[in-house]
Short mmCIF file of C-alpha atoms and ligand atoms in Angstrom, two decimals:
data_model
loop_
_atom_site.label_atom_id
_atom_site.label_comp_id
_atom_site.label_asym_id
_atom_site.label_seq_id
_atom_site.Cartn_x
_atom_site.Cartn_y
_atom_site.Cartn_z
CA UNK V 1 14.05 -28.25 7.18
CA UNK V 2 14.37 -24.76 5.84
CA UNK V 3 13.98 -22.97 9.14
CA UNK V 4 16.65 -24.93 10.94
CA UNK V 5 19.23 -24.04 8.39
CA UNK V 6 18.98 -20.35 9.00
CA UNK V 7 22.19 -18.53 9.65
CA UNK V 8 23.71 -15.21 8.81
CA UNK V 9 25.90 -14.88 5.81
CA UNK V 10 27.68 -11.98 4.31
CA UNK V 11 27.26 -11.78 0.61
CA UNK V 12 29.28 -9.46 -1.50
CA UNK V 13 27.97 -10.43 -4.88
CA UNK V 14 24.51 -8.94 -4.54
CA UNK V 15 24.14 -5.22 -5.11
CA UNK V 16 22.33 -4.47 -1.87
CA UNK V 17 22.77 -2.36 1.20
CA UNK V 18 22.55 -3.61 4.72
CA UNK V 19 22.85 -7.07 6.18
CA UNK V 20 21.57 -10.24 4.71
CA UNK V 21 19.68 -13.02 6.26
CA UNK V 22 20.41 -16.16 4.38
CA UNK V 23 19.63 -19.81 4.41
CA UNK V 24 22.10 -22.36 3.33
CA UNK V 25 20.19 -25.15 1.78
CA UNK V 26 21.42 -28.26 0.15
CA UNK V 27 21.49 -26.11 -2.92
CA UNK V 28 23.74 -23.48 -1.49
CA UNK V 29 21.24 -20.77 -2.21
CA UNK V 30 21.25 -17.44 -0.52
CA UNK V 31 18.40 -15.21 0.31
CA UNK V 32 18.95 -11.52 0.26
CA UNK V 33 17.04 -9.45 2.69
CA UNK V 34 14.94 -7.03 0.71
CA UNK V 35 16.40 -4.08 2.54
CA UNK V 36 15.97 -1.67 -0.33
CA UNK V 37 12.41 -2.83 -0.82
CA UNK V 38 11.87 -2.91 2.90
CA UNK V 39 9.94 -6.13 2.92
CA UNK V 40 8.69 -6.34 6.48
CA UNK V 41 10.85 -8.78 8.33
CA UNK V 42 13.33 -9.18 5.54
CA UNK V 43 14.00 -12.33 3.60
CA UNK V 44 11.95 -15.45 3.25
CA UNK V 45 13.03 -16.93 6.55
CA UNK V 46 13.57 -13.77 8.58
CA UNK V 47 12.13 -13.41 12.07
CA UNK V 48 10.30 -10.39 13.47
CA UNK V 49 12.15 -7.75 15.48
CA UNK V 50 11.23 -9.41 18.76
CA UNK V 51 12.75 -12.66 17.55
CA UNK V 52 9.43 -14.35 16.92
CA UNK V 53 9.11 -16.31 13.74
CA UNK V 54 5.33 -16.32 13.58
CA UNK V 55 4.88 -18.07 10.28
CA UNK V 56 7.31 -20.83 11.14
CA UNK V 57 5.65 -21.30 14.53
CA UNK V 58 2.33 -21.72 12.74
CA UNK V 59 3.84 -24.13 10.25
CA UNK V 60 3.18 -21.68 7.43
CA UNK V 61 5.99 -21.56 4.93
CA UNK V 62 6.86 -18.24 3.23
CA UNK V 63 8.17 -18.23 -0.32
CA UNK V 64 9.76 -16.13 -3.00
CA UNK V 65 6.93 -14.82 -5.14
CA UNK V 66 7.85 -15.51 -8.76
CA UNK V 67 4.20 -15.54 -9.79
CA UNK V 68 2.67 -12.10 -9.35
CA UNK V 69 -0.04 -10.30 -7.43
CA UNK V 70 -2.26 -13.28 -6.75
CA UNK V 71 -4.58 -12.86 -3.79
CA UNK V 72 -4.07 -16.53 -2.88
CA UNK V 73 -0.33 -15.82 -2.63
CA UNK V 74 -0.99 -12.66 -0.58
CA UNK V 75 -0.35 -10.53 -3.66
CA UNK V 76 2.23 -7.89 -2.74
CA UNK V 77 4.51 -6.59 0.00
CA UNK V 78 3.97 -3.14 1.46
CA UNK V 79 6.89 -0.70 1.32
CA UNK V 80 8.25 0.60 4.67
CA UNK V 81 6.62 4.01 4.14
CA UNK V 82 3.23 2.31 4.02
CA UNK V 83 4.04 0.28 7.13
CA UNK V 84 5.11 3.49 8.90
CA UNK V 85 1.74 5.04 8.13
CA UNK V 86 -0.03 1.93 9.38
CA UNK V 87 2.01 1.96 12.60
CA UNK V 88 1.25 5.65 13.04
CA UNK V 89 -2.47 5.17 12.53
CA UNK V 90 -2.54 2.28 14.96
CA UNK V 91 -1.67 4.63 17.81
CA UNK V 92 -4.56 7.10 17.45
CA UNK V 93 -8.34 7.17 17.53
CA UNK V 94 -10.04 9.21 14.84
CA UNK V 95 -13.57 9.51 13.51
CA UNK V 96 -13.76 6.98 10.71
CA UNK V 97 -15.97 9.11 8.46
CA UNK V 98 -13.74 12.14 8.89
CA UNK V 99 -10.69 10.12 7.86
CA UNK V 100 -12.68 8.58 5.01
CA UNK V 101 -13.60 12.08 3.77
CA UNK V 102 -10.10 13.51 3.94
CA UNK V 103 -8.33 10.47 2.48
CA UNK V 104 -10.92 10.34 -0.29
CA UNK V 105 -10.42 14.02 -1.13
CA UNK V 106 -6.64 13.60 -1.20
CA UNK V 107 -6.78 10.53 -3.42
CA UNK V 108 -9.27 12.22 -5.75
CA UNK V 109 -6.96 15.20 -6.13
CA UNK V 110 -3.91 12.99 -6.72
CA UNK V 111 -5.75 10.85 -9.24
CA UNK V 112 -7.50 13.75 -10.95
CA UNK V 113 -11.04 12.54 -10.42
CA UNK V 114 -14.10 14.11 -8.84
CA UNK V 115 -14.25 11.82 -5.83
CA UNK V 116 -12.66 8.73 -4.35
CA UNK V 117 -13.10 6.32 -1.49
CA UNK V 118 -10.94 3.59 -0.04
CA UNK V 119 -12.72 0.24 -0.10
CA UNK V 120 -11.62 -3.15 1.18
CA UNK V 121 -10.37 -4.10 -2.30
CA UNK V 122 -11.47 -3.71 -5.91
CA UNK V 123 -14.22 -6.30 -5.53
CA UNK V 124 -15.52 -4.35 -2.55
CA UNK V 125 -15.37 -1.13 -4.57
CA UNK V 126 -17.48 -2.84 -7.25
CA UNK V 127 -20.01 -3.91 -4.65
CA UNK V 128 -20.42 -0.64 -2.74
CA UNK V 129 -20.21 1.28 -6.04
CA UNK V 130 -23.10 -0.75 -7.46
CA UNK V 131 -25.02 -0.38 -4.20
CA UNK V 132 -24.56 3.39 -4.41
CA UNK V 133 -25.84 3.48 -7.98
CA UNK V 134 -28.95 1.56 -6.87
CA UNK V 135 -29.75 3.51 -3.71
CA UNK V 136 -28.44 6.99 -4.31
CA UNK V 137 -28.60 8.87 -1.00
CA UNK V 138 -31.89 7.25 0.03
CA UNK V 139 -31.22 5.61 3.41
CA UNK V 140 -34.39 3.59 3.21
CA UNK V 141 -33.14 1.97 0.02
CA UNK V 142 -29.74 1.42 1.61
CA UNK V 143 -31.53 -0.59 4.31
CA UNK V 144 -33.37 -2.71 1.73
CA UNK V 145 -30.49 -4.10 -0.33
CA UNK V 146 -30.13 -6.71 -1.73
CA UNK V 147 -33.92 -6.48 -2.11
CA UNK V 148 -34.53 -4.03 -4.92
CA UNK V 149 -38.14 -2.96 -4.26
CA UNK V 150 -38.64 0.35 -5.99
CA UNK V 151 -35.16 0.32 -7.49
CA UNK V 152 -33.73 -0.43 -10.92
CA UNK V 153 -32.60 -4.03 -11.04
CA UNK V 154 -30.57 -4.69 -14.19
CA UNK V 155 -26.92 -4.21 -15.07
CA UNK V 156 -25.86 -4.54 -18.69
CA UNK V 157 -22.58 -6.22 -19.56
CA UNK V 158 -21.02 -7.47 -22.77
CA UNK V 159 -21.03 -11.26 -22.88
CA UNK V 160 -17.27 -11.27 -23.48
CA UNK V 161 -16.79 -9.16 -20.34
CA UNK V 162 -18.38 -11.64 -17.93
CA UNK V 163 -15.82 -12.46 -15.26
CA UNK V 164 -15.65 -14.04 -11.83
CA UNK V 165 -15.54 -10.69 -10.09
CA UNK V 166 -18.92 -9.62 -11.46
CA UNK V 167 -20.23 -11.56 -8.47
CA UNK V 168 -19.52 -8.41 -6.47
CA UNK V 169 -22.07 -6.56 -8.60
CA UNK V 170 -24.60 -9.40 -8.59
CA UNK V 171 -24.32 -9.52 -4.79
CA UNK V 172 -26.38 -6.32 -4.74
CA UNK V 173 -29.38 -8.23 -6.07
CA UNK V 174 -29.24 -7.09 -9.69
CA UNK V 175 -29.55 -9.29 -12.75
CA UNK V 176 -26.84 -9.10 -15.39
CA UNK V 177 -28.16 -8.62 -18.91
CA UNK V 178 -25.68 -9.89 -21.48
CA UNK V 179 -25.30 -8.22 -24.86
CA UNK V 180 -22.85 -8.52 -27.73
CA UNK V 181 -23.49 -5.80 -30.29
CA UNK V 182 -24.08 -2.09 -29.94
CA UNK V 183 -27.57 -2.59 -31.27
CA UNK V 184 -28.31 -5.19 -28.60
CA UNK V 185 -26.97 -2.88 -25.94
CA UNK V 186 -29.10 0.05 -27.07
CA UNK V 187 -32.14 -2.24 -27.05
CA UNK V 188 -31.32 -3.67 -23.63
CA UNK V 189 -31.35 -0.26 -21.98
CA UNK V 190 -34.75 0.23 -20.35
CA UNK V 191 -36.13 1.96 -17.27
CA UNK V 192 -34.91 -1.09 -15.31
CA UNK V 193 -31.28 -0.47 -16.25
CA UNK V 194 -29.29 0.64 -13.23
CA UNK V 195 -25.75 0.51 -14.63
CA UNK V 196 -23.47 -0.73 -17.40
CA UNK V 197 -20.44 -2.80 -16.30
CA UNK V 198 -17.14 -2.91 -18.20
CA UNK V 199 -14.17 -5.23 -17.60
CA UNK V 200 -11.14 -3.21 -18.63
CA UNK V 201 -8.91 -6.20 -19.31
CA UNK V 202 -11.34 -7.40 -21.99
CA UNK V 203 -11.62 -4.11 -23.85
CA UNK V 204 -10.17 -5.55 -27.03
CA UNK V 205 -12.32 -8.69 -27.06
CA UNK V 206 -15.71 -6.99 -26.75
CA UNK V 207 -17.47 -5.46 -29.76
CA UNK V 208 -18.10 -2.24 -27.84
CA UNK V 209 -14.83 -0.61 -26.84
CA UNK V 210 -14.30 1.66 -23.82
CA UNK V 211 -14.95 5.05 -25.43
CA UNK V 212 -18.03 3.92 -27.29
CA UNK V 213 -19.31 2.21 -24.14
CA UNK V 214 -18.99 5.46 -22.18
CA UNK V 215 -20.73 7.39 -24.96
CA UNK V 216 -23.71 5.05 -24.93
CA UNK V 217 -23.97 5.34 -21.16
CA UNK V 218 -23.87 9.13 -21.32
CA UNK V 219 -26.37 9.36 -24.16
CA UNK V 220 -28.83 7.13 -22.32
CA UNK V 221 -28.08 8.52 -18.88
CA UNK V 222 -26.93 5.17 -17.46
CA UNK V 223 -23.93 5.15 -15.09
CA UNK V 224 -20.93 3.13 -16.30
CA UNK V 225 -18.48 1.21 -14.13
CA UNK V 226 -15.04 0.01 -15.25
CA UNK V 227 -13.16 -2.60 -13.23
CA UNK V 228 -9.45 -1.88 -13.66
CA UNK V 229 -8.34 -3.80 -10.57
CA UNK V 230 -4.98 -5.05 -11.84
CA UNK V 231 -4.38 -2.41 -14.49
CA UNK V 232 -1.38 -0.44 -13.26
CA UNK V 233 1.25 0.03 -14.59
CA UNK V 234 0.99 2.22 -16.58
CA UNK V 235 0.31 4.72 -13.81
CA UNK V 236 -1.76 6.90 -16.18
CA UNK V 237 -4.54 4.34 -16.00
CA UNK V 238 -5.32 5.73 -12.55
CA UNK V 239 -6.88 8.77 -14.26
CA UNK V 240 -7.35 7.62 -17.85
CA UNK V 241 -10.72 5.96 -17.40
CA UNK V 242 -12.37 8.55 -15.18
CA UNK V 243 -11.20 11.17 -17.70
CA UNK V 244 -12.69 9.03 -20.48
CA UNK V 245 -16.02 9.41 -18.75
CA UNK V 246 -16.60 6.21 -16.80
CA UNK V 247 -18.75 7.22 -13.84
CA UNK V 248 -17.06 4.72 -11.52
CA UNK V 249 -13.64 3.06 -11.79
CA UNK V 250 -12.24 0.43 -9.44
CA UNK V 251 -8.65 -0.46 -8.55
CA UNK V 252 -7.03 -2.95 -6.21
CA UNK V 253 -4.89 -1.35 -3.54
CA UNK V 254 -2.67 -4.31 -2.79
CA UNK V 255 -1.59 -5.40 -6.23
CA UNK V 256 0.77 -3.23 -8.30
CA UNK V 257 0.19 -0.20 -6.05
CA UNK V 258 1.45 -2.23 -3.09
CA UNK V 259 -0.89 -0.80 -0.51
CA UNK V 260 -2.67 -3.00 2.02
CA UNK V 261 -3.91 -6.22 0.42
CA UNK V 262 -7.36 -5.64 1.86
CA UNK V 263 -7.71 -2.17 0.38
CA UNK V 264 -8.81 -0.81 -2.95
CA UNK V 265 -10.26 2.34 -4.48
CA UNK V 266 -13.52 3.48 -5.96
CA UNK V 267 -12.96 6.54 -8.15
CA UNK V 268 -15.44 8.70 -10.00
CA UNK V 269 -18.53 10.84 -9.75
CA UNK V 270 -19.02 12.70 -6.52
CA UNK V 271 -22.70 11.84 -6.07
CA UNK V 272 -22.07 8.15 -6.74
CA UNK V 273 -19.07 7.90 -4.42
CA UNK V 274 -21.12 9.63 -1.70
CA UNK V 275 -23.88 7.07 -2.28
CA UNK V 276 -21.35 4.24 -2.16
CA UNK V 277 -20.11 5.57 1.17
CA UNK V 278 -23.64 5.26 2.57
CA UNK V 279 -23.52 1.59 1.64
CA UNK V 280 -20.18 1.07 3.39
CA UNK V 281 -19.01 0.97 7.03
CA UNK V 282 -19.57 2.44 9.52
CA UNK V 283 -23.15 2.45 8.19
CA UNK V 284 -25.34 -0.60 8.70
CA UNK V 285 -25.66 -1.55 5.05
CA UNK V 286 -24.96 -4.26 2.51
CA UNK V 287 -21.29 -3.26 2.65
CA UNK V 288 -21.01 -3.34 6.42
CA UNK V 289 -18.84 -6.44 6.19
CA UNK V 290 -16.42 -4.71 3.85
CA UNK V 291 -14.70 -2.75 6.58
CA UNK V 292 -11.57 -0.71 6.01
CA UNK V 293 -9.77 0.20 9.21
CA UNK V 294 -7.96 3.48 9.71
CA UNK V 295 -4.60 1.82 9.27
CA UNK V 296 -5.48 0.44 5.85
CA UNK V 297 -7.10 3.68 4.81
CA UNK V 298 -4.00 5.69 5.58
CA UNK V 299 -1.77 2.93 4.21
CA UNK V 300 -3.69 3.07 0.93
CA UNK V 301 -3.20 6.82 0.63
CA UNK V 302 0.52 6.61 1.34
CA UNK V 303 0.89 3.73 -1.11
CA UNK V 304 -0.74 5.86 -3.82
CA UNK V 305 1.52 8.83 -3.03
CA UNK V 306 4.57 6.60 -3.18
CA UNK V 307 3.39 4.92 -6.37
CA UNK V 308 2.99 8.26 -8.14
CA UNK V 309 6.60 9.16 -7.35
CA UNK V 310 8.02 5.93 -8.70
CA UNK V 311 10.59 5.86 -11.51
CA UNK V 312 8.60 3.55 -13.74
CA UNK V 313 11.15 3.48 -16.53
CA UNK V 314 13.86 2.28 -14.22
CA UNK V 315 11.55 -0.23 -12.64
CA UNK V 316 10.44 -1.60 -16.01
CA UNK V 317 14.07 -2.12 -17.02
CA UNK V 318 14.74 -3.90 -13.76
CA UNK V 319 11.72 -6.19 -14.15
CA UNK V 320 12.76 -6.97 -17.73
CA UNK V 321 16.36 -7.72 -16.76
CA UNK V 322 15.14 -10.11 -14.07
CA UNK V 323 12.91 -11.85 -16.60
CA UNK V 324 15.83 -12.21 -19.02
CA UNK V 325 17.97 -13.73 -16.28
CA UNK V 326 15.35 -16.37 -15.48
CA UNK V 327 14.55 -17.02 -19.11
CA UNK V 328 18.25 -17.53 -19.89
CA UNK V 329 18.67 -19.94 -17.00
CA UNK V 330 15.67 -21.96 -18.19
CA UNK V 331 16.77 -22.18 -21.82
CA UNK V 332 20.25 -23.28 -20.79
CA UNK V 333 18.63 -26.62 -19.98
CA UNK V 334 18.34 -28.99 -22.94
CA UNK V 335 14.89 -29.08 -24.53
CA UNK V 336 13.52 -26.12 -22.56
CA UNK V 337 12.14 -23.09 -24.39
CA UNK V 338 11.21 -19.75 -22.86
CA UNK V 339 9.77 -16.43 -23.92
CA UNK V 340 9.41 -13.12 -22.10
CA UNK V 341 6.19 -11.23 -22.75
CA UNK V 342 4.18 -8.37 -21.29
CA UNK V 343 0.38 -8.74 -21.04
CA UNK V 344 -1.39 -5.91 -22.81
CA UNK V 345 -3.64 -4.67 -20.01
CA UNK V 346 -3.75 -6.32 -16.59
CA UNK V 347 -0.41 -7.13 -14.92
CA UNK V 348 1.33 -5.13 -17.63
CA UNK V 349 4.85 -6.23 -16.60
CA UNK V 350 7.35 -8.81 -17.93
CA UNK V 351 6.30 -12.45 -17.58
CA UNK V 352 8.22 -15.59 -18.52
CA UNK V 353 6.56 -18.56 -20.18
CA UNK V 354 8.56 -21.79 -20.17
CA UNK V 355 7.82 -24.77 -22.42
CA UNK V 356 9.10 -28.12 -21.20
CA UNK V 357 10.39 -31.23 -22.95
CA UNK V 358 7.86 -34.07 -23.08
CA UNK V 359 9.42 -35.99 -20.18
CA UNK V 360 8.77 -33.16 -17.70
CA UNK V 361 5.42 -32.33 -16.13
CA UNK V 362 4.78 -28.67 -15.37
CA UNK V 363 2.89 -29.45 -12.16
CA UNK V 364 5.88 -31.45 -10.87
CA UNK V 365 8.21 -28.50 -11.47
CA UNK V 366 5.82 -26.13 -9.68
CA UNK V 367 5.69 -28.54 -6.74
CA UNK V 368 9.47 -29.01 -6.62
CA UNK V 369 10.02 -25.23 -6.66
CA UNK V 370 7.50 -24.68 -3.86
CA UNK V 371 8.80 -27.54 -1.74
CA UNK V 372 12.47 -26.80 -2.33
CA UNK V 373 14.78 -24.60 -0.36
CA UNK V 374 14.18 -21.73 -0.62
CA UNK V 375 10.52 -22.16 -1.41
CA UNK V 376 9.58 -20.44 -4.66
CA UNK V 377 6.04 -19.97 -5.95
CA UNK V 378 5.62 -20.27 -9.70
CA UNK V 379 2.50 -21.28 -11.63
CA UNK V 380 1.69 -23.55 -14.49
CA UNK V 381 -0.84 -23.01 -17.22
CA UNK V 382 -1.33 -26.44 -18.69
CA UNK V 383 2.09 -27.81 -19.52
CA UNK V 384 3.78 -24.41 -19.47
CA UNK V 385 5.36 -22.67 -16.52
CA UNK V 386 4.45 -19.03 -16.02
CA UNK V 387 6.36 -16.55 -13.90
CA UNK V 388 6.57 -12.82 -13.37
CA UNK V 389 9.31 -10.84 -11.70
CA UNK V 390 7.64 -7.76 -10.22
CA UNK V 391 6.87 -9.18 -6.78
CA UNK V 392 10.42 -10.38 -6.22
CA UNK V 393 12.65 -8.59 -3.78
CA UNK V 394 16.04 -7.42 -5.07
CA UNK V 395 18.35 -10.32 -5.76
CA UNK V 396 15.62 -12.95 -5.74
CA UNK V 397 15.65 -13.21 -9.53
CA UNK V 398 19.13 -14.75 -9.29
CA UNK V 399 17.94 -17.24 -6.72
CA UNK V 400 14.92 -18.16 -8.84
CA UNK V 401 17.05 -18.50 -11.99
CA UNK V 402 19.55 -20.78 -10.29
CA UNK V 403 16.96 -22.90 -8.57
CA UNK V 404 14.80 -23.24 -11.68
CA UNK V 405 17.77 -24.48 -13.65
CA UNK V 406 18.53 -27.05 -10.95
CA UNK V 407 14.96 -28.30 -10.86
CA UNK V 408 14.72 -28.43 -14.65
CA UNK V 409 17.97 -30.36 -14.85
CA UNK V 410 17.00 -32.87 -12.16
CA UNK V 411 16.28 -36.39 -13.38
CA UNK V 412 12.66 -37.41 -12.91
C1 PLP I 1 -7.85 -8.78 -8.35
C2 PLP I 1 -9.03 -8.38 -9.12
C3 PLP I 1 -10.22 -7.99 -8.49
C4 PLP I 1 -10.37 -8.04 -7.00
O1 PLP I 1 -9.52 -7.16 -6.39
P1 PLP I 1 -9.37 -7.11 -4.82
O2 PLP I 1 -8.63 -5.85 -4.59
O3 PLP I 1 -8.62 -8.34 -4.43
O4 PLP I 1 -10.74 -7.11 -4.25
C5 PLP I 1 -11.27 -7.57 -9.26
N1 PLP I 1 -11.19 -7.53 -10.60
C6 PLP I 1 -10.07 -7.91 -11.25
C7 PLP I 1 -10.03 -7.82 -12.72
C8 PLP I 1 -8.95 -8.34 -10.53
O5 PLP I 1 -7.84 -8.68 -11.18
#
């Protein structure tokens, strides 16, 4: 199996510093340690510093991520600077609320908003943000959720903006009121309306666009929330929507920003973020289960700092070149077509879509890639293969390209 074939190789063809931990499979593939990226533990089959190979011992098989920031695939890898901060934090006791305050202030200043808090992910930010809108600073109300006695109990959303993650809002006990037109929205706003929820990715499919949505909220004095979980790059989105006037904006910490996977951010109005904090740990509250430890909190801050310093132009070129490489390898196989495209809003980075000849099943290719050596995670949407290149470590695009070609060429 994959783990038994591990041995060290020196590779001169890959433009990387440091040593390489490789596997020689039947396919003669090499895995480059992501030294420049600092992937903890190195390449796919690398052991920890103490020699332990925890995942292998558990029978859990790591893979090259050619899919993207999917939670089910553990989304992203933290840079070494973030891991350093996490290590540092793990050695000290601090008061959780004091750290929460200071980290929140720093993030708010970096992201040009009034206030910020680290949550245990974007979904958690949606939940404690909604809870804060409902309770304000009233501790008695905090204790009552998800029962809404004496509180507003409706959240308005455009029908075309309904999404799986709105469960995080509904978890606070509110009812979602669906509208389509501006007129319907105006009519739906009553003294029961607690908040208006917007799904950033669907801006262009709803009849009420972001700026108009914010205007309606302001005019009627209803707080607005925008879920932007997966919406960096571009980096400017981190301040665009709070500047636009959304009262609360949520981001994932462990997707494109590459902070801890179980961290995220709630950005926005000071009074609402303070109220959200009351509904979050260490307080006994509806959000008590959404704990963020000191390590993740600091890791999130450092990930944001690092993200803001990134050379996005260079990175975009790199992601695009990787996509071209894989696309070219795919189309070199008879009957295979491929296109590179960049989604407009969420996961705004190069993706590759591969169309297969009729005798090949997409699910079989996905399975062969995952079960091969090295293991590579790609996805299929119907009969098309879909990949993205931004969660690959340096050099892995070449491995994916080569392996994909082999699998596509294999006789069924
Ligand atoms: C990923 C995602 C979430 C959840 O984010 P977590 O940080 O994993 O909690 C919420 N909304 C959207 C649109 C997402 O893509």
